[in-house]
């Protein structure tokens, strides 16, 4: 197990749990851009069983809550049209 973890980190530059969180968060962003409206739904479909934990991880990664992120990016898209 340790060998696989070390090999994964050497190959990707991050531990598996960080890599998985990054994938899940990127999936959540794609769902927001696709028009999913419920943070609870987005968190569930992104692999987070607890929406509050999802929001905490999301804010740690992006510096904004999921709701703030969505509102900011929606405003940017509306401004470009």
PDB file of C-alpha atoms in Angstrom:
ATOM      1  CA  UNK A   1       0.000   0.000   0.000  1.00  0.00           C
ATOM      2  CA  UNK A   2       2.763   2.428   0.934  1.00  0.00           C
ATOM      3  CA  UNK A   3       4.582   1.800  -2.346  1.00  0.00           C
ATOM      4  CA  UNK A   4       1.453   2.592  -4.353  1.00  0.00           C
ATOM      5  CA  UNK A   5       0.856   5.795  -2.376  1.00  0.00           C
ATOM      6  CA  UNK A   6       4.432   6.922  -2.880  1.00  0.00           C
ATOM      7  CA  UNK A   7       4.365   6.061  -6.591  1.00  0.00           C
ATOM      8  CA  UNK A   8       1.088   7.923  -7.022  1.00  0.00           C
ATOM      9  CA  UNK A   9       2.513  10.997  -5.308  1.00  0.00           C
ATOM     10  CA  UNK A  10       5.676  10.903  -7.416  1.00  0.00           C
ATOM     11  CA  UNK A  11       3.611  10.637 -10.604  1.00  0.00           C
ATOM     12  CA  UNK A  12       0.948  13.264  -9.818  1.00  0.00           C
ATOM     13  CA  UNK A  13       2.708  15.485  -7.303  1.00  0.00           C
ATOM     14  CA  UNK A  14      -0.036  15.009  -4.723  1.00  0.00           C
ATOM     15  CA  UNK A  15      -1.401  12.328  -2.451  1.00  0.00           C
ATOM     16  CA  UNK A  16      -4.377  10.292  -3.615  1.00  0.00           C
ATOM     17  CA  UNK A  17      -6.903  11.939  -1.280  1.00  0.00           C
ATOM     18  CA  UNK A  18      -5.927  15.419  -2.518  1.00  0.00           C
ATOM     19  CA  UNK A  19      -6.126  14.232  -6.116  1.00  0.00           C
ATOM     20  CA  UNK A  20      -9.576  12.739  -5.533  1.00  0.00           C
ATOM     21  CA  UNK A  21     -10.834  15.921  -3.848  1.00  0.00           C
ATOM     22  CA  UNK A  22      -9.552  17.980  -6.783  1.00  0.00           C
ATOM     23  CA  UNK A  23     -11.390  15.729  -9.254  1.00  0.00           C
ATOM     24  CA  UNK A  24     -14.590  15.944  -7.218  1.00  0.00           C
ATOM     25  CA  UNK A  25     -14.374  19.728  -6.923  1.00  0.00           C
ATOM     26  CA  UNK A  26     -13.761  20.128 -10.650  1.00  0.00           C
ATOM     27  CA  UNK A  27     -16.807  17.943 -11.286  1.00  0.00           C
ATOM     28  CA  UNK A  28     -18.825  20.174  -8.960  1.00  0.00           C
ATOM     29  CA  UNK A  29     -17.743  23.278 -10.903  1.00  0.00           C
ATOM     30  CA  UNK A  30     -18.800  21.648 -14.175  1.00  0.00           C
ATOM     31  CA  UNK A  31     -22.191  20.852 -12.635  1.00  0.00           C
ATOM     32  CA  UNK A  32     -22.601  24.467 -11.520  1.00  0.00           C
ATOM     33  CA  UNK A  33     -21.765  25.661 -15.023  1.00  0.00           C
ATOM     34  CA  UNK A  34     -24.275  23.174 -16.448  1.00  0.00           C
ATOM     35  CA  UNK A  35     -27.055  24.766 -14.405  1.00  0.00           C
ATOM     36  CA  UNK A  36     -27.469  22.454 -11.415  1.00  0.00           C
ATOM     37  CA  UNK A  37     -28.964  24.672  -8.740  1.00  0.00           C
ATOM     38  CA  UNK A  38     -28.926  22.729  -5.502  1.00  0.00           C
ATOM     39  CA  UNK A  39     -25.666  22.693  -3.553  1.00  0.00           C
ATOM     40  CA  UNK A  40     -26.912  19.536  -1.863  1.00  0.00           C
ATOM     41  CA  UNK A  41     -27.444  17.899  -5.257  1.00  0.00           C
ATOM     42  CA  UNK A  42     -24.060  19.066  -6.530  1.00  0.00           C
ATOM     43  CA  UNK A  43     -22.272  17.827  -3.435  1.00  0.00           C
ATOM     44  CA  UNK A  44     -23.953  14.435  -3.641  1.00  0.00           C
ATOM     45  CA  UNK A  45     -23.281  13.952  -7.350  1.00  0.00           C
ATOM     46  CA  UNK A  46     -19.668  15.027  -6.800  1.00  0.00           C
ATOM     47  CA  UNK A  47     -19.066  12.299  -4.227  1.00  0.00           C
ATOM     48  CA  UNK A  48     -19.504  14.262  -0.998  1.00  0.00           C
ATOM     49  CA  UNK A  49     -22.071  12.740   1.342  1.00  0.00           C
ATOM     50  CA  UNK A  50     -22.273  15.856   3.549  1.00  0.00           C
ATOM     51  CA  UNK A  51     -23.094  19.218   1.906  1.00  0.00           C
ATOM     52  CA  UNK A  52     -21.524  21.134   4.811  1.00  0.00           C
ATOM     53  CA  UNK A  53     -18.253  19.246   4.432  1.00  0.00           C
ATOM     54  CA  UNK A  54     -18.432  19.825   0.668  1.00  0.00           C
ATOM     55  CA  UNK A  55     -18.801  23.570   1.262  1.00  0.00           C
ATOM     56  CA  UNK A  56     -15.852  23.565   3.678  1.00  0.00           C
ATOM     57  CA  UNK A  57     -13.579  21.704   1.227  1.00  0.00           C
ATOM     58  CA  UNK A  58     -14.790  23.853  -1.678  1.00  0.00           C
ATOM     59  CA  UNK A  59     -14.063  27.081   0.206  1.00  0.00           C
ATOM     60  CA  UNK A  60     -10.612  25.832   1.249  1.00  0.00           C
ATOM     61  CA  UNK A  61      -9.791  25.058  -2.394  1.00  0.00           C
ATOM     62  CA  UNK A  62     -11.375  28.045  -4.203  1.00  0.00           C
ATOM     63  CA  UNK A  63     -11.510  30.688  -1.451  1.00  0.00           C
ATOM     64  CA  UNK A  64     -15.291  31.030  -1.904  1.00  0.00           C
ATOM     65  CA  UNK A  65     -18.297  29.029  -0.798  1.00  0.00           C
ATOM     66  CA  UNK A  66     -20.027  27.092  -3.584  1.00  0.00           C
ATOM     67  CA  UNK A  67     -22.847  29.651  -3.599  1.00  0.00           C
ATOM     68  CA  UNK A  68     -20.426  32.607  -3.813  1.00  0.00           C
ATOM     69  CA  UNK A  69     -18.454  30.861  -6.543  1.00  0.00           C
ATOM     70  CA  UNK A  70     -21.581  30.192  -8.594  1.00  0.00           C
ATOM     71  CA  UNK A  71     -22.891  33.743  -8.187  1.00  0.00           C
ATOM     72  CA  UNK A  72     -19.535  35.277  -9.098  1.00  0.00           C
ATOM     73  CA  UNK A  73     -19.067  33.116 -12.178  1.00  0.00           C
ATOM     74  CA  UNK A  74     -22.671  33.553 -13.282  1.00  0.00           C
ATOM     75  CA  UNK A  75     -22.261  37.322 -13.051  1.00  0.00           C
ATOM     76  CA  UNK A  76     -19.074  37.106 -15.134  1.00  0.00           C
ATOM     77  CA  UNK A  77     -20.816  35.027 -17.810  1.00  0.00           C
ATOM     78  CA  UNK A  78     -23.792  37.387 -17.899  1.00  0.00           C
ATOM     79  CA  UNK A  79     -21.455  40.357 -18.222  1.00  0.00           C
ATOM     80  CA  UNK A  80     -19.722  38.801 -21.217  1.00  0.00           C
ATOM     81  CA  UNK A  81     -22.929  38.343 -23.172  1.00  0.00           C
TER      82      UNK A  81
END
